[in-house]
PDB file of C-alpha atoms and ligand atoms in Angstrom:
ATOM      1  CA  MET J1048      39.279   3.468 136.302  1.00 84.00           C
ATOM      2  CA  ASN J1049      38.533   7.147 135.775  1.00 93.00           C
ATOM      3  CA  PRO J1050      40.964   9.603 134.107  1.00 91.00           C
ATOM      4  CA  ASP J1051      42.038  11.079 137.455  1.00 95.00           C
ATOM      5  CA  GLU J1052      43.074   7.661 138.743  1.00 96.00           C
ATOM      6  CA  MET J1053      44.990   7.066 135.500  1.00 97.00           C
ATOM      7  CA  LYS J1054      46.770  10.413 135.882  1.00 98.00           C
ATOM      8  CA  LYS J1055      47.698   9.571 139.461  1.00 98.00           C
ATOM      9  CA  GLN J1056      49.105   6.181 138.422  1.00 98.00           C
ATOM     10  CA  ALA J1057      51.253   7.808 135.748  1.00 98.00           C
ATOM     11  CA  ALA J1058      52.481  10.355 138.313  1.00 98.00           C
ATOM     12  CA  ILE J1059      53.437   7.599 140.748  1.00 98.00           C
ATOM     13  CA  ALA J1060      55.304   5.760 137.964  1.00 98.00           C
ATOM     14  CA  ALA J1061      57.288   8.928 137.171  1.00 98.00           C
ATOM     15  CA  MET J1062      58.890   8.783 140.612  1.00 97.00           C
ATOM     16  CA  GLU J1063      61.149   6.005 139.332  1.00 97.00           C
ATOM     17  CA  TYR J1064      62.841   8.548 137.095  1.00 97.00           C
ATOM     18  CA  VAL J1065      63.542  10.978 139.916  1.00 96.00           C
ATOM     19  CA  GLY J1066      66.988  10.632 141.436  1.00 89.00           C
ATOM     20  CA  THR J1067      67.924  11.786 144.903  1.00 82.00           C
ATOM     21  CA  ASP J1068      70.083  14.824 145.686  1.00 77.00           C
ATOM     22  CA  GLY J1069      69.147  16.635 142.504  1.00 91.00           C
ATOM     23  CA  VAL J1070      66.826  19.334 141.247  1.00 97.00           C
ATOM     24  CA  VAL J1071      63.670  18.131 139.472  1.00 98.00           C
ATOM     25  CA  GLY J1072      61.947  20.012 136.648  1.00 98.00           C
ATOM     26  CA  VAL J1073      58.210  20.234 137.280  1.00 98.00           C
ATOM     27  CA  GLY J1074      55.508  20.972 134.692  1.00 98.00           C
ATOM     28  CA  THR J1075      51.958  22.209 135.135  1.00 98.00           C
ATOM     29  CA  GLY J1076      48.441  20.761 135.181  1.00 98.00           C
ATOM     30  CA  SER J1077      46.200  18.281 136.945  1.00 98.00           C
ATOM     31  CA  THR J1078      48.468  15.294 136.189  1.00 98.00           C
ATOM     32  CA  VAL J1079      51.522  17.160 137.429  1.00 98.00           C
ATOM     33  CA  ASN J1080      49.650  18.093 140.592  1.00 98.00           C
ATOM     34  CA  TYR J1081      49.576  14.383 141.441  1.00 98.00           C
ATOM     35  CA  PHE J1082      53.303  14.242 140.703  1.00 98.00           C
ATOM     36  CA  ILE J1083      54.004  17.176 143.033  1.00 98.00           C
ATOM     37  CA  ASP J1084      52.103  15.366 145.775  1.00 98.00           C
ATOM     38  CA  GLN J1085      54.334  12.331 145.211  1.00 98.00           C
ATOM     39  CA  LEU J1086      57.477  14.466 145.174  1.00 98.00           C
ATOM     40  CA  ALA J1087      56.513  15.754 148.615  1.00 97.00           C
ATOM     41  CA  THR J1088      57.043  12.253 150.006  1.00 97.00           C
ATOM     42  CA  ILE J1089      60.784  12.508 149.200  1.00 96.00           C
ATOM     43  CA  LYS J1090      61.190  16.246 149.720  1.00 95.00           C
ATOM     44  CA  ASN J1091      64.060  15.773 152.171  1.00 94.00           C
ATOM     45  CA  LYS J1092      65.982  13.687 149.647  1.00 95.00           C
ATOM     46  CA  ILE J1093      65.907  16.174 146.757  1.00 95.00           C
ATOM     47  CA  GLU J1094      67.517  19.600 146.533  1.00 96.00           C
ATOM     48  CA  GLY J1095      64.368  21.199 145.160  1.00 97.00           C
ATOM     49  CA  ALA J1096      62.359  21.809 142.000  1.00 98.00           C
ATOM     50  CA  VAL J1097      62.371  24.172 139.044  1.00 98.00           C
ATOM     51  CA  SER J1098      58.775  25.159 138.400  1.00 98.00           C
ATOM     52  CA  SER J1099      57.062  25.923 135.091  1.00 98.00           C
ATOM     53  CA  SER J1100      54.228  28.097 136.461  1.00 98.00           C
ATOM     54  CA  GLU J1101      52.973  30.162 139.348  1.00 98.00           C
ATOM     55  CA  ALA J1102      50.365  27.461 140.026  1.00 98.00           C
ATOM     56  CA  SER J1103      52.963  24.692 140.348  1.00 98.00           C
ATOM     57  CA  THR J1104      55.210  26.971 142.419  1.00 98.00           C
ATOM     58  CA  GLU J1105      52.362  27.528 144.852  1.00 98.00           C
ATOM     59  CA  ARG J1106      51.683  23.796 145.204  1.00 98.00           C
ATOM     60  CA  LEU J1107      55.379  22.940 145.557  1.00 98.00           C
ATOM     61  CA  LYS J1108      55.816  25.556 148.263  1.00 98.00           C
ATOM     62  CA  ALA J1109      52.664  24.432 150.070  1.00 98.00           C
ATOM     63  CA  HIS J1110      54.328  21.018 150.350  1.00 98.00           C
ATOM     64  CA  GLY J1111      57.544  22.590 151.657  1.00 98.00           C
ATOM     65  CA  ILE J1112      59.517  21.786 148.483  1.00 98.00           C
ATOM     66  CA  GLN J1113      62.152  24.385 147.692  1.00 97.00           C
ATOM     67  CA  VAL J1114      61.604  26.157 144.366  1.00 98.00           C
ATOM     68  CA  ILE J1115      64.864  26.923 142.583  1.00 98.00           C
ATOM     69  CA  ASP J1116      65.453  29.428 139.769  1.00 98.00           C
ATOM     70  CA  LEU J1117      66.419  27.686 136.524  1.00 98.00           C
ATOM     71  CA  ASN J1118      69.389  30.049 136.178  1.00 97.00           C
ATOM     72  CA  ALA J1119      70.814  28.685 139.407  1.00 96.00           C
ATOM     73  CA  ALA J1120      70.040  25.049 138.681  1.00 96.00           C
ATOM     74  CA  GLY J1121      72.093  24.377 135.523  1.00 93.00           C
ATOM     75  CA  GLU J1122      71.131  21.368 133.384  1.00 95.00           C
ATOM     76  CA  LEU J1123      68.363  19.290 134.960  1.00 96.00           C
ATOM     77  CA  SER J1124      68.535  15.522 134.834  1.00 95.00           C
ATOM     78  CA  VAL J1125      64.771  15.070 134.626  1.00 97.00           C
ATOM     79  CA  TYR J1126      61.668  17.086 133.741  1.00 98.00           C
ATOM     80  CA  VAL J1127      58.206  15.671 134.445  1.00 98.00           C
ATOM     81  CA  ASP J1128      55.186  17.209 132.721  1.00 98.00           C
ATOM     82  CA  GLY J1129      51.779  16.358 131.274  1.00 98.00           C
ATOM     83  CA  ALA J1130      50.401  16.884 127.771  1.00 98.00           C
ATOM     84  CA  ASP J1131      47.165  17.655 125.975  1.00 98.00           C
ATOM     85  CA  GLU J1132      48.017  15.257 123.137  1.00 98.00           C
ATOM     86  CA  ALA J1133      50.935  12.939 122.368  1.00 98.00           C
ATOM     87  CA  ASN J1134      51.654  11.043 119.156  1.00 98.00           C
ATOM     88  CA  HIS J1135      53.686   7.840 118.803  1.00 98.00           C
ATOM     89  CA  PHE J1136      56.899   9.831 118.274  1.00 98.00           C
ATOM     90  CA  LEU J1137      56.188  11.456 121.660  1.00 98.00           C
ATOM     91  CA  GLN J1138      55.719  14.815 119.991  1.00 98.00           C
ATOM     92  CA  LEU J1139      53.219  16.770 122.043  1.00 98.00           C
ATOM     93  CA  ILE J1140      50.611  19.479 122.109  1.00 98.00           C
ATOM     94  CA  LYS J1141      50.912  21.372 125.380  1.00 98.00           C
ATOM     95  CA  GLY J1142      49.649  24.624 126.821  1.00 98.00           C
ATOM     96  CA  GLY J1143      46.072  23.787 127.729  1.00 98.00           C
ATOM     97  CA  GLY J1144      46.928  25.323 131.097  1.00 97.00           C
ATOM     98  CA  GLY J1145      48.728  28.233 129.443  1.00 98.00           C
ATOM     99  CA  ALA J1146      52.179  27.444 130.853  1.00 98.00           C
ATOM    100  CA  LEU J1147      53.742  26.423 127.523  1.00 98.00           C
ATOM    101  CA  THR J1148      56.609  28.933 127.401  1.00 98.00           C
ATOM    102  CA  ARG J1149      58.179  28.069 130.732  1.00 98.00           C
ATOM    103  CA  GLU J1150      57.436  24.389 130.074  1.00 98.00           C
ATOM    104  CA  LYS J1151      59.313  24.528 126.771  1.00 98.00           C
ATOM    105  CA  ILE J1152      62.291  26.240 128.375  1.00 98.00           C
ATOM    106  CA  ILE J1153      62.569  23.637 131.134  1.00 98.00           C
ATOM    107  CA  ALA J1154      62.101  20.765 128.671  1.00 98.00           C
ATOM    108  CA  ALA J1155      64.964  22.201 126.595  1.00 98.00           C
ATOM    109  CA  ALA J1156      67.173  22.519 129.679  1.00 97.00           C
ATOM    110  CA  SER J1157      66.606  18.914 130.808  1.00 97.00           C
ATOM    111  CA  LYS J1158      68.396  15.699 129.872  1.00 96.00           C
ATOM    112  CA  LYS J1159      65.273  13.531 130.162  1.00 97.00           C
ATOM    113  CA  PHE J1160      61.678  14.647 129.572  1.00 98.00           C
ATOM    114  CA  VAL J1161      59.196  12.268 131.182  1.00 98.00           C
ATOM    115  CA  CYS J1162      55.641  12.899 130.008  1.00 98.00           C
ATOM    116  CA  ILE J1163      52.779  11.667 132.201  1.00 98.00           C
ATOM    117  CA  ALA J1164      49.195  11.395 130.986  1.00 98.00           C
ATOM    118  CA  ASP J1165      46.029   9.337 130.955  1.00 97.00           C
ATOM    119  CA  SER J1166      45.388   7.074 127.981  1.00 96.00           C
ATOM    120  CA  SER J1167      43.001   9.514 126.248  1.00 96.00           C
ATOM    121  CA  LYS J1168      45.968  11.733 125.341  1.00 97.00           C
ATOM    122  CA  LEU J1169      47.635   9.322 122.900  1.00 98.00           C
ATOM    123  CA  VAL J1170      46.636  10.066 119.275  1.00 98.00           C
ATOM    124  CA  ASP J1171      47.790   9.107 115.795  1.00 98.00           C
ATOM    125  CA  VAL J1172      47.779  12.655 114.438  1.00 98.00           C
ATOM    126  CA  LEU J1173      48.173  15.784 116.554  1.00 98.00           C
ATOM    127  CA  GLY J1174      45.688  18.621 116.166  1.00 98.00           C
ATOM    128  CA  GLU J1175      42.288  17.640 117.446  1.00 98.00           C
ATOM    129  CA  PHE J1176      43.159  19.473 120.658  1.00 98.00           C
ATOM    130  CA  PRO J1177      43.393  23.185 119.723  1.00 98.00           C
ATOM    131  CA  LEU J1178      47.065  24.196 119.494  1.00 98.00           C
ATOM    132  CA  PRO J1179      47.926  26.940 122.028  1.00 98.00           C
ATOM    133  CA  VAL J1180      50.156  29.791 120.839  1.00 98.00           C
ATOM    134  CA  GLU J1181      51.419  32.416 123.307  1.00 98.00           C
ATOM    135  CA  VAL J1182      51.634  35.856 121.705  1.00 98.00           C
ATOM    136  CA  LEU J1183      52.654  39.340 122.743  1.00 98.00           C
ATOM    137  CA  PRO J1184      49.436  41.349 123.259  1.00 98.00           C
ATOM    138  CA  MET J1185      50.118  43.855 120.442  1.00 98.00           C
ATOM    139  CA  ALA J1186      50.654  41.017 117.954  1.00 98.00           C
ATOM    140  CA  ARG J1187      47.410  39.138 118.651  1.00 98.00           C
ATOM    141  CA  SER J1188      45.494  40.059 115.480  1.00 98.00           C
ATOM    142  CA  TYR J1189      48.512  39.901 113.190  1.00 98.00           C
ATOM    143  CA  VAL J1190      49.531  36.461 114.446  1.00 98.00           C
ATOM    144  CA  ALA J1191      45.923  35.269 114.132  1.00 98.00           C
ATOM    145  CA  ARG J1192      45.876  36.285 110.440  1.00 98.00           C
ATOM    146  CA  GLU J1193      49.161  34.436 109.836  1.00 98.00           C
ATOM    147  CA  LEU J1194      47.796  31.317 111.558  1.00 98.00           C
ATOM    148  CA  VAL J1195      44.771  31.365 109.238  1.00 98.00           C
ATOM    149  CA  LYS J1196      47.225  31.295 106.290  1.00 98.00           C
ATOM    150  CA  LEU J1197      48.671  28.085 107.792  1.00 97.00           C
ATOM    151  CA  GLY J1198      45.212  26.485 107.695  1.00 97.00           C
ATOM    152  CA  GLY J1199      44.106  26.943 111.305  1.00 98.00           C
ATOM    153  CA  THR J1200      41.218  28.704 112.982  1.00 98.00           C
ATOM    154  CA  PRO J1201      42.689  30.746 115.847  1.00 98.00           C
ATOM    155  CA  MET J1202      40.493  31.662 118.808  1.00 98.00           C
ATOM    156  CA  TRP J1203      41.590  34.200 121.387  1.00 98.00           C
ATOM    157  CA  ARG J1204      41.511  32.641 124.897  1.00 98.00           C
ATOM    158  CA  GLU J1205      39.640  35.578 126.409  1.00 97.00           C
ATOM    159  CA  ASN J1206      40.091  36.662 130.025  1.00 97.00           C
ATOM    160  CA  PHE J1207      43.348  34.750 130.238  1.00 98.00           C
ATOM    161  CA  VAL J1208      46.819  36.228 130.741  1.00 98.00           C
ATOM    162  CA  THR J1209      49.891  33.995 130.945  1.00 98.00           C
ATOM    163  CA  ASP J1210      52.397  34.096 133.796  1.00 98.00           C
ATOM    164  CA  ASN J1211      54.556  36.125 131.380  1.00 98.00           C
ATOM    165  CA  GLY J1212      51.869  38.787 130.796  1.00 98.00           C
ATOM    166  CA  ASN J1213      50.973  37.562 127.311  1.00 98.00           C
ATOM    167  CA  LEU J1214      47.892  36.191 125.512  1.00 98.00           C
ATOM    168  CA  ILE J1215      46.982  32.783 124.106  1.00 98.00           C
ATOM    169  CA  LEU J1216      45.507  31.947 120.711  1.00 98.00           C
ATOM    170  CA  ASP J1217      44.066  28.409 120.541  1.00 98.00           C
ATOM    171  CA  VAL J1218      44.305  27.157 116.965  1.00 98.00           C
ATOM    172  CA  HIS J1219      41.475  24.827 115.931  1.00 98.00           C
ATOM    173  CA  HIS J1220      41.066  22.597 112.878  1.00 96.00           C
ATOM    174  CA  LEU J1221      44.691  21.627 112.365  1.00 96.00           C
ATOM    175  CA  GLN J1222      45.754  18.174 111.240  1.00 95.00           C
ATOM    176  CA  ILE J1223      49.421  18.290 112.059  1.00 98.00           C
ATOM    177  CA  MET J1224      51.143  15.951 109.621  1.00 98.00           C
ATOM    178  CA  GLU J1225      54.606  17.552 109.960  1.00 98.00           C
ATOM    179  CA  PRO J1226      54.935  18.705 113.569  1.00 98.00           C
ATOM    180  CA  ILE J1227      58.572  19.894 113.431  1.00 98.00           C
ATOM    181  CA  LYS J1228      57.919  21.930 110.272  1.00 98.00           C
ATOM    182  CA  LEU J1229      54.787  23.553 111.725  1.00 98.00           C
ATOM    183  CA  GLU J1230      56.554  24.294 115.013  1.00 98.00           C
ATOM    184  CA  ARG J1231      59.256  26.181 113.085  1.00 98.00           C
ATOM    185  CA  GLN J1232      56.744  27.999 110.863  1.00 98.00           C
ATOM    186  CA  ILE J1233      54.733  29.252 113.841  1.00 98.00           C
ATOM    187  CA  ASN J1234      57.876  30.161 115.805  1.00 98.00           C
ATOM    188  CA  ASP J1235      58.921  32.316 112.832  1.00 98.00           C
ATOM    189  CA  ILE J1236      55.820  34.543 112.993  1.00 98.00           C
ATOM    190  CA  ALA J1237      56.738  37.911 114.523  1.00 98.00           C
ATOM    191  CA  GLY J1238      55.048  38.338 117.874  1.00 98.00           C
ATOM    192  CA  VAL J1239      54.845  34.644 118.701  1.00 98.00           C
ATOM    193  CA  VAL J1240      56.451  33.899 122.047  1.00 98.00           C
ATOM    194  CA  THR J1241      55.982  30.119 122.006  1.00 98.00           C
ATOM    195  CA  VAL J1242      53.929  27.548 120.149  1.00 98.00           C
ATOM    196  CA  GLY J1243      52.630  24.635 122.190  1.00 98.00           C
ATOM    197  CA  LEU J1244      53.999  22.065 119.748  1.00 98.00           C
ATOM    198  CA  PHE J1245      56.784  20.150 121.432  1.00 98.00           C
ATOM    199  CA  ALA J1246      58.121  18.348 118.371  1.00 98.00           C
ATOM    200  CA  ALA J1247      61.762  19.367 117.873  1.00 98.00           C
ATOM    201  CA  ARG J1248      62.244  18.584 121.559  1.00 98.00           C
ATOM    202  CA  ALA J1249      59.774  15.738 122.074  1.00 98.00           C
ATOM    203  CA  ALA J1250      59.381  13.733 125.275  1.00 98.00           C
ATOM    204  CA  ASP J1251      61.867  10.919 125.891  1.00 98.00           C
ATOM    205  CA  VAL J1252      59.373   8.631 127.570  1.00 98.00           C
ATOM    206  CA  LEU J1253      55.591   8.658 127.931  1.00 98.00           C
ATOM    207  CA  LEU J1254      54.006   7.068 131.001  1.00 98.00           C
ATOM    208  CA  LEU J1255      50.406   6.456 130.104  1.00 98.00           C
ATOM    209  CA  GLY J1256      47.945   5.582 132.832  1.00 98.00           C
ATOM    210  CA  SER J1257      45.219   3.199 131.656  1.00 95.00           C
ATOM    211  CA  SER J1258      42.750   0.690 133.080  1.00 94.00           C
ATOM    212  CA  ASP J1259      45.399  -1.989 132.488  1.00 94.00           C
ATOM    213  CA  GLY J1260      48.042  -0.120 134.486  1.00 96.00           C
ATOM    214  CA  VAL J1261      50.807   2.223 133.364  1.00 98.00           C
ATOM    215  CA  GLN J1262      52.249   1.715 129.903  1.00 97.00           C
ATOM    216  CA  THR J1263      55.795   2.920 129.246  1.00 98.00           C
ATOM    217  CA  ILE J1264      55.976   4.238 125.696  1.00 97.00           C
ATOM    218  CA  LEU J1265      59.231   5.103 123.960  1.00 97.00           C
ATOM    219  CA  PRO J1266      59.423   7.124 120.717  1.00 96.00           C
ATOM    220  CA  LYS J1267      58.729   5.128 117.545  1.00 92.00           C
TER     221      LYS J1267
HETATM  222  C1  5RP N1372      49.845  23.135 130.819  1.00 93.10           C
HETATM  223  C2  5RP N1372      50.059  21.878 130.080  1.00 93.10           C
HETATM  224  C3  5RP N1372      49.534  20.617 130.684  1.00 93.10           C
HETATM  225  O1  5RP N1372      50.587  19.713 130.805  1.00 93.10           O
HETATM  226  C4  5RP N1372      48.455  20.057 129.815  1.00 93.10           C
HETATM  227  O2  5RP N1372      47.451  21.030 129.632  1.00 93.10           O
HETATM  228  C5  5RP N1372      47.843  18.782 130.410  1.00 93.10           C
HETATM  229  O3  5RP N1372      47.129  19.102 131.568  1.00 93.10           O
HETATM  230  P1  5RP N1372      46.399  18.010 132.444  1.00 93.10           P
HETATM  231  O4  5RP N1372      47.461  17.224 133.146  1.00 93.10           O
HETATM  232  O5  5RP N1372      45.574  18.837 133.408  1.00 93.10           O
HETATM  233  O6  5RP N1372      45.550  17.161 131.549  1.00 93.10           O
HETATM  234  O7  5RP N1372      50.628  21.836 129.021  1.00 93.10           O
HETATM  235  O8  5RP N1372      50.287  24.244 130.099  1.00 93.10           O
END
């Protein structure tokens, strides 16, 4: 089975967590695109979706799913999103698609965070995937120098602007042994909007598509 088929299987499995009559939080990325396609099959049974990016909004609307502002939705019962890496505590690296800030807000505003991914995303130690950090444009160089002090090698994601009008630094060469501590340290740097470490608010369940089917992984 190829990674796309694994992603699709995980997306199908996530439908079990979606209730009817409610508003669903929707992440961003190729795995989530499969989930949006699944959501379309029950679009008349849900109130709508809160979207984490312009790209997901476009796909939701193309399917005729109503997109609802988070401010109008209140607490969400479920948020479904992908990840670039997940450890066994279901702490994640996210932001490969650059949507980390809105993703983190919706994850925080949701009772249950269901992460969907193919089996290549599960790791013992986070950090092989470069850690995305969204920064205000004027702070780019300053934040990069501070990230070097934390042991990383930041690279500016050139020709990329986030949905919020900001920039992304991808931090290479990190071995993240204390994810919650590093998340706080990076959040504390002036000019950082969001770090793509989802450790303080980890996922509640990971649905991992693999050749043997979908594994349901709960935090260790
Ligand atoms: C976007 C994200 C995505 O969830 C992450 O990049 C995984 O993407 P994909 O499902 O395409 O592998 O965090 O900001």
